[in-house]
């Protein structure tokens, strides 16, 4: 049971009835254990509304988009473009054609590194990253640096796992071409000050890309207010289908960028010896796009917007604060990252014993799904001197009771692994 002072701000919580929207959460696992899903940072679950939207496309409206003149193609094209408009509103973009459907955050970042990067980065230029980034926001830039002979720089982190902005000028200069930074760290939970970073990058003459994989599902975003140049997100982390994501880019940047993939749909004209590109957004959507997935993402955006991103953020923050406080009470448990006021709704931790993978396996027997490993942030784990951590991540459907289940399970595990001191003497008839 929680200590008396470890209470939760119930006024911030969403109604538990929201869980009824999520069919997958209604099951028990390992016998009669209710499923406690604390792995939404890896991939969230989908509400009935999104599942129905995708089913409806396949049952009634599905055809390839933008190519046919028949009724199904018109319906599918309209629904696909309607979804783009929903994403535009969700992100506060100026134009819907600034929102490109991609395969996900990884695809979006790679697209910028390939298309914008190859056209704008040269030997001696600098690409500014930091050690808390996901591999998806490191490797494409390493590859760009290899192709162009550019230099990678990193914003140092503070001891508590935030960007050390006092030292930003040591690494941000007129040589910096791009600052690529996550809005929320998928391991530390740190929320980075994007508006400030965008202003500082622009002052230095650089552009800024934000990795919104862990923020778009949880916080209200306005790309114009933040003044970011590029943003990448994944549908599957925000109640939408897998296989779809978004690349937002400012129109004037996207206009100057060459298409990063060639094929159908992205052309104006093709002759035997060459082609011209289509305008935005088609220029960056070569081939058959993720049609039903994009429409499903539109339904997810509707779902999240109806609840309200501010309410979702408050709910998750309350759960995270509660989890942070309760987990902190466990002997030998160390939480990674900053204090609750600087974080979003996830908590990663390590124990003296057992190893992160064993914790994940053991809590799974209690019906609890958490993630263990380096969470695609190997450089960060190296910096922290650990190989792996366990991560519990919260979403709009999680409850304080589920936090209690997690904490109780971990407490049990910790006591199982405690050195037992003096061994109990066997009774003579014991085997
Ligand atoms: N960036 C961050 C911060 C993430 O958490 C993830 C997913 N774990 C990604 C990028 C990559 O997203 P995806 O696998 O959907 O492309």
Short mmCIF file of N, CA, C and O in Angstrom, two decimals, residues 191-304:
data_model
loop_
_atom_site.label_atom_id
_atom_site.label_comp_id
_atom_site.label_asym_id
_atom_site.label_seq_id
_atom_site.Cartn_x
_atom_site.Cartn_y
_atom_site.Cartn_z
N UNK A 191 11.13 16.87 -20.79
CA UNK A 191 10.45 17.72 -21.79
C UNK A 191 11.41 18.85 -22.13
O UNK A 191 11.81 19.61 -21.24
N UNK A 192 11.79 18.95 -23.38
CA UNK A 192 12.76 19.98 -23.79
C UNK A 192 12.07 21.27 -24.20
O UNK A 192 10.97 21.23 -24.77
N UNK A 193 12.72 22.41 -23.94
CA UNK A 193 12.10 23.72 -24.22
C UNK A 193 12.24 24.08 -25.71
O UNK A 193 13.16 24.78 -26.10
N UNK A 194 11.31 23.61 -26.49
CA UNK A 194 11.46 23.69 -27.95
C UNK A 194 11.43 25.13 -28.47
O UNK A 194 12.22 25.50 -29.35
N UNK A 195 10.52 25.95 -27.93
CA UNK A 195 10.43 27.33 -28.46
C UNK A 195 11.76 28.06 -28.26
O UNK A 195 12.25 28.76 -29.15
N UNK A 196 12.34 27.87 -27.08
CA UNK A 196 13.62 28.52 -26.79
C UNK A 196 14.73 27.99 -27.71
O UNK A 196 15.54 28.75 -28.26
N UNK A 197 14.74 26.67 -27.90
CA UNK A 197 15.76 26.06 -28.77
C UNK A 197 15.60 26.54 -30.21
O UNK A 197 16.58 26.81 -30.91
N UNK A 198 14.34 26.66 -30.65
CA UNK A 198 14.08 27.12 -32.03
C UNK A 198 14.59 28.55 -32.20
O UNK A 198 15.27 28.86 -33.19
N UNK A 199 14.33 29.39 -31.21
CA UNK A 199 14.77 30.79 -31.30
C UNK A 199 16.29 30.86 -31.34
O UNK A 199 16.87 31.60 -32.16
N UNK A 200 16.93 30.07 -30.48
CA UNK A 200 18.41 30.10 -30.44
C UNK A 200 19.00 29.53 -31.73
O UNK A 200 19.99 30.04 -32.24
N UNK A 201 18.41 28.47 -32.27
CA UNK A 201 18.89 27.89 -33.53
C UNK A 201 18.74 28.92 -34.65
O UNK A 201 19.68 29.14 -35.43
N UNK A 202 17.59 29.54 -34.72
CA UNK A 202 17.35 30.53 -35.79
C UNK A 202 18.30 31.72 -35.67
O UNK A 202 18.80 32.22 -36.68
N UNK A 203 18.56 32.16 -34.45
CA UNK A 203 19.51 33.28 -34.25
C UNK A 203 20.89 32.92 -34.82
O UNK A 203 21.62 33.79 -35.29
N UNK A 204 21.22 31.62 -34.74
CA UNK A 204 22.53 31.19 -35.24
C UNK A 204 22.48 30.88 -36.75
O UNK A 204 23.48 30.48 -37.33
N UNK A 205 21.29 31.00 -37.34
CA UNK A 205 21.16 30.75 -38.78
C UNK A 205 20.90 29.29 -39.11
O UNK A 205 21.00 28.88 -40.27
N UNK A 206 20.56 28.48 -38.08
CA UNK A 206 20.30 27.06 -38.31
C UNK A 206 18.80 26.79 -38.39
O UNK A 206 17.99 27.62 -37.97
N UNK A 207 18.44 25.63 -38.92
CA UNK A 207 17.05 25.20 -38.86
C UNK A 207 16.92 24.19 -37.71
O UNK A 207 17.92 23.66 -37.22
N UNK A 208 15.67 23.96 -37.30
CA UNK A 208 15.45 23.01 -36.20
C UNK A 208 14.43 21.96 -36.61
O UNK A 208 13.41 22.28 -37.22
N UNK A 209 14.76 20.72 -36.30
CA UNK A 209 13.81 19.60 -36.49
C UNK A 209 13.46 19.08 -35.11
O UNK A 209 14.36 18.87 -34.28
N UNK A 210 12.17 18.88 -34.86
CA UNK A 210 11.84 18.23 -33.59
C UNK A 210 11.25 16.84 -33.82
O UNK A 210 10.44 16.61 -34.71
N UNK A 211 11.76 15.93 -33.00
CA UNK A 211 11.25 14.57 -32.97
C UNK A 211 10.08 14.60 -31.98
O UNK A 211 10.27 14.75 -30.77
N UNK A 212 8.88 14.48 -32.55
CA UNK A 212 7.68 14.58 -31.71
C UNK A 212 7.05 13.22 -31.46
O UNK A 212 5.89 13.13 -31.06
N UNK A 213 7.85 12.14 -31.65
CA UNK A 213 7.30 10.79 -31.46
C UNK A 213 6.70 10.63 -30.06
O UNK A 213 5.66 10.01 -29.89
N UNK A 214 7.38 11.22 -29.05
CA UNK A 214 6.91 11.06 -27.67
C UNK A 214 6.16 12.28 -27.15
O UNK A 214 5.76 12.30 -25.98
N UNK A 215 5.99 13.29 -27.98
CA UNK A 215 5.26 14.47 -27.51
C UNK A 215 3.91 14.63 -28.19
O UNK A 215 2.90 14.91 -27.52
N UNK A 216 3.85 14.40 -29.50
CA UNK A 216 2.57 14.59 -30.21
C UNK A 216 1.43 13.77 -29.60
O UNK A 216 0.30 14.26 -29.56
N UNK A 217 1.70 12.56 -29.07
CA UNK A 217 0.58 11.80 -28.48
C UNK A 217 0.09 12.39 -27.15
O UNK A 217 -1.00 12.06 -26.70
N UNK A 218 0.91 13.25 -26.54
CA UNK A 218 0.67 13.60 -25.14
C UNK A 218 0.52 15.09 -24.84
O UNK A 218 -0.01 15.45 -23.80
N UNK A 219 1.07 15.94 -25.68
CA UNK A 219 1.07 17.39 -25.38
C UNK A 219 0.50 18.15 -26.57
O UNK A 219 0.72 17.76 -27.71
N UNK A 220 -0.15 19.26 -26.30
CA UNK A 220 -0.64 20.10 -27.40
C UNK A 220 0.56 20.74 -28.10
O UNK A 220 1.46 21.25 -27.44
N UNK A 221 0.56 20.66 -29.42
CA UNK A 221 1.69 21.22 -30.20
C UNK A 221 1.15 22.25 -31.16
O UNK A 221 0.11 22.04 -31.79
N UNK A 222 1.88 23.36 -31.30
CA UNK A 222 1.56 24.35 -32.32
C UNK A 222 2.86 24.70 -33.02
O UNK A 222 3.69 25.44 -32.47
N UNK A 223 3.04 24.16 -34.23
CA UNK A 223 4.34 24.32 -34.89
C UNK A 223 4.64 25.79 -35.21
O UNK A 223 5.81 26.19 -35.26
N UNK A 224 3.57 26.57 -35.42
CA UNK A 224 3.83 27.98 -35.75
C UNK A 224 4.25 28.75 -34.50
O UNK A 224 5.16 29.58 -34.54
N UNK A 225 3.58 28.43 -33.40
CA UNK A 225 3.97 29.09 -32.14
C UNK A 225 5.39 28.70 -31.73
O UNK A 225 6.18 29.53 -31.30
N UNK A 226 5.69 27.42 -31.87
CA UNK A 226 7.04 26.94 -31.51
C UNK A 226 8.07 27.42 -32.50
O UNK A 226 9.26 27.48 -32.20
N UNK A 227 7.60 27.72 -33.71
CA UNK A 227 8.46 28.14 -34.83
C UNK A 227 9.52 27.08 -35.16
O UNK A 227 10.71 27.38 -35.29
N UNK A 228 9.03 25.83 -35.31
CA UNK A 228 9.96 24.77 -35.73
C UNK A 228 9.89 24.63 -37.25
O UNK A 228 8.88 24.91 -37.88
N UNK A 229 10.99 24.18 -37.84
CA UNK A 229 11.07 24.06 -39.30
C UNK A 229 10.58 22.70 -39.77
O UNK A 229 9.92 22.60 -40.80
N UNK A 230 10.93 21.67 -39.01
CA UNK A 230 10.49 20.30 -39.33
C UNK A 230 10.02 19.63 -38.05
O UNK A 230 10.54 19.91 -36.96
N UNK A 231 9.07 18.72 -38.22
CA UNK A 231 8.60 17.91 -37.08
C UNK A 231 8.29 16.52 -37.60
O UNK A 231 7.79 16.35 -38.72
N UNK A 232 8.61 15.53 -36.79
CA UNK A 232 8.35 14.13 -37.17
C UNK A 232 7.51 13.46 -36.10
O UNK A 232 7.76 13.65 -34.90
N UNK A 233 6.51 12.69 -36.52
CA UNK A 233 5.71 11.94 -35.53
C UNK A 233 5.29 10.59 -36.11
O UNK A 233 5.33 10.37 -37.33
N UNK A 234 4.86 9.70 -35.21
CA UNK A 234 4.40 8.35 -35.59
C UNK A 234 2.95 8.16 -35.17
O UNK A 234 2.59 8.45 -34.02
N UNK A 235 2.14 7.61 -36.07
CA UNK A 235 0.73 7.36 -35.75
C UNK A 235 0.54 6.33 -34.65
O UNK A 235 -0.35 6.47 -33.81
N UNK A 236 1.39 5.31 -34.64
CA UNK A 236 1.15 4.18 -33.73
C UNK A 236 1.37 4.52 -32.26
O UNK A 236 0.99 3.76 -31.38
N UNK A 237 2.00 5.66 -31.98
CA UNK A 237 2.20 6.05 -30.58
C UNK A 237 1.08 6.95 -30.08
O UNK A 237 1.09 7.39 -28.94
N UNK A 238 0.17 7.33 -30.98
CA UNK A 238 -0.87 8.30 -30.60
C UNK A 238 -2.27 7.76 -30.95
O UNK A 238 -3.09 8.47 -31.48
N UNK A 239 -2.47 6.48 -30.63
CA UNK A 239 -3.77 5.83 -30.81
C UNK A 239 -4.11 5.56 -32.26
O UNK A 239 -5.23 5.17 -32.58
N UNK A 240 -3.16 5.79 -33.17
CA UNK A 240 -3.42 5.54 -34.58
C UNK A 240 -2.81 4.22 -35.02
O UNK A 240 -2.18 3.51 -34.23
N UNK A 241 -2.98 3.89 -36.30
CA UNK A 241 -2.40 2.66 -36.83
C UNK A 241 -0.88 2.72 -36.92
O UNK A 241 -0.31 3.82 -36.96
N UNK A 242 -0.25 1.57 -37.01
CA UNK A 242 1.18 1.54 -37.31
C UNK A 242 1.34 1.72 -38.83
O UNK A 242 0.39 1.60 -39.59
N UNK A 243 2.56 2.04 -39.24
CA UNK A 243 2.83 2.17 -40.67
C UNK A 243 2.54 3.54 -41.25
O UNK A 243 2.65 3.74 -42.46
N UNK A 244 2.16 4.49 -40.39
CA UNK A 244 1.93 5.86 -40.88
C UNK A 244 2.54 6.85 -39.89
O UNK A 244 2.55 6.62 -38.68
N UNK A 245 3.06 7.92 -40.44
CA UNK A 245 3.58 9.00 -39.62
C UNK A 245 3.45 10.28 -40.41
O UNK A 245 2.87 10.29 -41.51
N UNK A 246 4.00 11.34 -39.86
CA UNK A 246 3.89 12.64 -40.52
C UNK A 246 5.26 13.32 -40.50
O UNK A 246 5.99 13.22 -39.51
N UNK A 247 5.56 13.94 -41.61
CA UNK A 247 6.65 14.90 -41.63
C UNK A 247 6.00 16.27 -41.86
O UNK A 247 5.37 16.47 -42.90
N UNK A 248 6.14 17.15 -40.88
CA UNK A 248 5.73 18.54 -41.09
C UNK A 248 6.97 19.31 -41.50
O UNK A 248 8.07 19.10 -40.95
N UNK A 249 6.83 20.18 -42.49
CA UNK A 249 7.92 21.08 -42.85
C UNK A 249 7.32 22.42 -43.27
O UNK A 249 6.22 22.46 -43.83
N UNK A 250 8.05 23.48 -43.00
CA UNK A 250 7.57 24.79 -43.45
C UNK A 250 7.55 24.80 -44.97
O UNK A 250 8.49 24.31 -45.61
N UNK A 251 6.52 25.38 -45.53
CA UNK A 251 6.34 25.35 -46.98
C UNK A 251 7.58 25.83 -47.74
O UNK A 251 8.00 25.19 -48.71
N UNK A 252 8.18 26.93 -47.29
CA UNK A 252 9.30 27.47 -48.09
C UNK A 252 10.49 26.51 -48.08
O UNK A 252 11.25 26.45 -49.05
N UNK A 253 10.65 25.73 -47.00
CA UNK A 253 11.73 24.74 -46.98
C UNK A 253 11.39 23.55 -47.87
O UNK A 253 12.20 23.10 -48.67
N UNK A 254 10.17 23.04 -47.70
CA UNK A 254 9.77 21.86 -48.49
C UNK A 254 9.81 22.17 -49.98
O UNK A 254 10.18 21.32 -50.79
N UNK A 255 9.44 23.40 -50.32
CA UNK A 255 9.43 23.79 -51.74
C UNK A 255 10.82 23.68 -52.37
O UNK A 255 10.95 23.33 -53.53
N UNK A 256 11.84 24.00 -51.58
CA UNK A 256 13.19 24.00 -52.16
C UNK A 256 13.85 22.62 -52.12
O UNK A 256 14.92 22.44 -52.67
N UNK A 257 13.22 21.68 -51.42
CA UNK A 257 13.86 20.37 -51.23
C UNK A 257 13.55 19.42 -52.39
O UNK A 257 12.40 19.37 -52.84
N UNK A 258 14.54 18.66 -52.83
CA UNK A 258 14.26 17.67 -53.88
C UNK A 258 13.49 16.49 -53.30
O UNK A 258 13.62 16.20 -52.10
N UNK A 259 12.69 15.82 -54.11
CA UNK A 259 12.00 14.62 -53.60
C UNK A 259 13.03 13.57 -53.18
O UNK A 259 14.05 13.42 -53.85
N UNK A 260 12.76 12.90 -52.07
CA UNK A 260 13.75 11.92 -51.59
C UNK A 260 13.47 10.52 -52.09
O UNK A 260 14.26 9.63 -51.91
N UNK A 261 12.29 10.35 -52.69
CA UNK A 261 11.97 9.05 -53.27
C UNK A 261 11.30 9.28 -54.61
O UNK A 261 10.46 10.18 -54.72
N UNK A 262 11.70 8.49 -55.60
CA UNK A 262 11.10 8.64 -56.92
C UNK A 262 10.10 7.54 -57.19
O UNK A 262 10.22 6.44 -56.65
N UNK A 263 9.09 7.83 -58.01
CA UNK A 263 8.11 6.81 -58.36
C UNK A 263 6.82 7.45 -58.79
O UNK A 263 6.79 8.64 -59.14
N UNK A 264 5.74 6.67 -58.71
CA UNK A 264 4.43 7.20 -59.07
C UNK A 264 4.01 8.28 -58.10
O UNK A 264 4.54 8.39 -56.99
N UNK A 265 3.08 9.09 -58.51
CA UNK A 265 2.42 10.12 -57.68
C UNK A 265 3.25 11.36 -57.40
O UNK A 265 2.70 12.42 -57.14
N UNK A 266 4.59 11.23 -57.40
CA UNK A 266 5.41 12.39 -57.01
C UNK A 266 5.85 13.21 -58.23
O UNK A 266 6.64 14.12 -58.09
N UNK A 267 5.33 12.87 -59.39
CA UNK A 267 5.83 13.51 -60.62
C UNK A 267 4.82 14.53 -61.17
O UNK A 267 3.61 14.43 -60.93
N UNK A 268 5.37 15.49 -61.90
CA UNK A 268 4.53 16.34 -62.73
C UNK A 268 4.42 15.68 -64.09
O UNK A 268 3.34 15.32 -64.54
N UNK A 269 5.57 15.43 -64.69
CA UNK A 269 5.66 14.80 -66.00
C UNK A 269 6.83 13.84 -66.03
O UNK A 269 7.86 14.11 -65.41
N UNK A 270 6.69 12.76 -66.78
CA UNK A 270 7.83 11.85 -66.99
C UNK A 270 8.03 11.65 -68.48
O UNK A 270 7.06 11.44 -69.23
N UNK A 271 9.26 11.78 -68.93
CA UNK A 271 9.61 11.47 -70.31
C UNK A 271 10.64 10.35 -70.29
O UNK A 271 11.00 9.86 -69.21
N UNK A 272 11.11 9.94 -71.44
CA UNK A 272 12.07 8.83 -71.47
C UNK A 272 13.39 9.21 -70.84
O UNK A 272 14.18 8.35 -70.42
N UNK A 273 13.65 10.48 -70.75
CA UNK A 273 14.96 10.89 -70.24
C UNK A 273 14.88 11.76 -69.00
O UNK A 273 15.87 12.40 -68.63
N UNK A 274 13.75 11.82 -68.37
CA UNK A 274 13.72 12.64 -67.17
C UNK A 274 12.30 12.85 -66.64
O UNK A 274 11.33 12.27 -67.15
N UNK A 275 12.20 13.68 -65.63
CA UNK A 275 10.89 13.92 -65.00
C UNK A 275 10.86 15.31 -64.39
O UNK A 275 11.91 15.93 -64.14
N UNK A 276 9.67 15.78 -64.13
CA UNK A 276 9.51 16.96 -63.29
C UNK A 276 8.73 16.52 -62.05
O UNK A 276 7.96 15.55 -62.11
N UNK A 277 8.96 17.23 -60.94
CA UNK A 277 8.29 16.83 -59.69
C UNK A 277 6.92 17.48 -59.59
O UNK A 277 6.69 18.57 -60.10
N UNK A 278 6.04 16.78 -58.87
CA UNK A 278 4.74 17.36 -58.52
C UNK A 278 4.96 18.42 -57.44
O UNK A 278 6.05 18.53 -56.89
N UNK A 279 3.92 19.16 -57.14
CA UNK A 279 4.00 20.12 -56.04
C UNK A 279 3.78 19.41 -54.71
O UNK A 279 3.66 18.18 -54.65
N UNK A 280 3.71 20.19 -53.65
CA UNK A 280 3.46 19.63 -52.31
C UNK A 280 1.99 19.24 -52.19
O UNK A 280 1.15 19.91 -52.77
N UNK A 281 1.67 18.23 -51.43
CA UNK A 281 2.55 17.31 -50.71
C UNK A 281 2.98 16.10 -51.57
O UNK A 281 3.81 15.33 -51.13
N UNK A 282 2.40 15.98 -52.81
CA UNK A 282 2.62 14.77 -53.61
C UNK A 282 4.10 14.52 -53.87
O UNK A 282 4.55 13.37 -53.91
N UNK A 283 4.86 15.62 -54.00
CA UNK A 283 6.29 15.50 -54.29
C UNK A 283 7.00 14.53 -53.33
O UNK A 283 7.96 13.86 -53.70
N UNK A 284 6.52 14.48 -52.10
CA UNK A 284 7.17 13.63 -51.09
C UNK A 284 6.37 12.37 -50.75
O UNK A 284 6.63 11.73 -49.74
N UNK A 285 5.36 12.07 -51.55
CA UNK A 285 4.55 10.88 -51.26
C UNK A 285 4.58 9.94 -52.46
O UNK A 285 3.53 9.63 -53.05
N UNK A 286 5.77 9.47 -52.81
CA UNK A 286 5.91 8.57 -53.97
C UNK A 286 5.24 7.22 -53.68
O UNK A 286 5.28 6.74 -52.55
N UNK A 287 4.64 6.66 -54.71
CA UNK A 287 4.05 5.32 -54.57
C UNK A 287 2.70 5.38 -53.87
O UNK A 287 2.21 6.45 -53.51
N UNK A 288 2.14 4.21 -53.67
CA UNK A 288 0.85 4.14 -52.97
C UNK A 288 1.08 4.43 -51.49
O UNK A 288 1.88 3.75 -50.85
N UNK A 289 0.42 5.44 -50.96
CA UNK A 289 0.69 5.81 -49.56
C UNK A 289 -0.05 4.87 -48.59
O UNK A 289 -0.85 4.04 -49.02
N UNK A 290 0.19 5.02 -47.30
CA UNK A 290 -0.54 4.23 -46.31
C UNK A 290 -1.97 4.78 -46.16
O UNK A 290 -2.25 5.58 -45.26
N UNK A 291 -2.86 4.35 -47.03
CA UNK A 291 -4.17 5.00 -47.18
C UNK A 291 -5.05 4.81 -45.93
O UNK A 291 -5.44 5.78 -45.28
N UNK A 292 -5.33 3.53 -45.64
CA UNK A 292 -6.22 3.28 -44.49
C UNK A 292 -5.56 3.75 -43.20
O UNK A 292 -6.23 4.25 -42.28
N UNK A 293 -4.23 3.64 -43.14
CA UNK A 293 -3.50 4.05 -41.93
C UNK A 293 -3.60 5.56 -41.72
O UNK A 293 -3.77 6.03 -40.60
N UNK A 294 -3.49 6.31 -42.81
CA UNK A 294 -3.59 7.77 -42.68
C UNK A 294 -5.00 8.17 -42.25
O UNK A 294 -5.18 9.06 -41.41
N UNK A 295 -5.99 7.48 -42.80
CA UNK A 295 -7.37 7.78 -42.42
C UNK A 295 -7.58 7.41 -40.94
O UNK A 295 -8.23 8.14 -40.18
N UNK A 296 -6.97 6.30 -40.53
CA UNK A 296 -7.03 5.91 -39.12
C UNK A 296 -6.33 6.93 -38.23
O UNK A 296 -6.80 7.23 -37.12
N UNK A 297 -5.23 7.49 -38.73
CA UNK A 297 -4.54 8.52 -37.94
C UNK A 297 -5.43 9.75 -37.79
O UNK A 297 -5.48 10.38 -36.73
N UNK A 298 -6.17 10.06 -38.86
CA UNK A 298 -7.14 11.17 -38.77
C UNK A 298 -8.16 10.91 -37.67
O UNK A 298 -8.50 11.80 -36.89
N UNK A 299 -8.62 9.66 -37.57
CA UNK A 299 -9.60 9.30 -36.53
C UNK A 299 -8.96 9.40 -35.15
O UNK A 299 -9.61 9.81 -34.17
N UNK A 300 -7.68 9.04 -35.05
CA UNK A 300 -6.97 9.14 -33.78
C UNK A 300 -6.83 10.60 -33.36
O UNK A 300 -7.01 10.95 -32.18
N UNK A 301 -6.55 11.45 -34.32
CA UNK A 301 -6.44 12.89 -34.04
C UNK A 301 -7.78 13.40 -33.52
O UNK A 301 -7.84 14.16 -32.54
N UNK A 302 -8.87 12.97 -34.16
CA UNK A 302 -10.21 13.36 -33.68
C UNK A 302 -10.41 12.91 -32.24
O UNK A 302 -10.92 13.66 -31.40
N UNK A 303 -10.02 11.68 -31.98
CA UNK A 303 -10.23 11.09 -30.65
C UNK A 303 -9.47 11.88 -29.58
O UNK A 303 -10.02 12.27 -28.55
N UNK A 304 -8.20 12.14 -29.86
CA UNK A 304 -7.36 12.86 -28.88
C UNK A 304 -7.84 14.29 -28.71
O UNK A 304 -7.86 14.83 -27.60
#
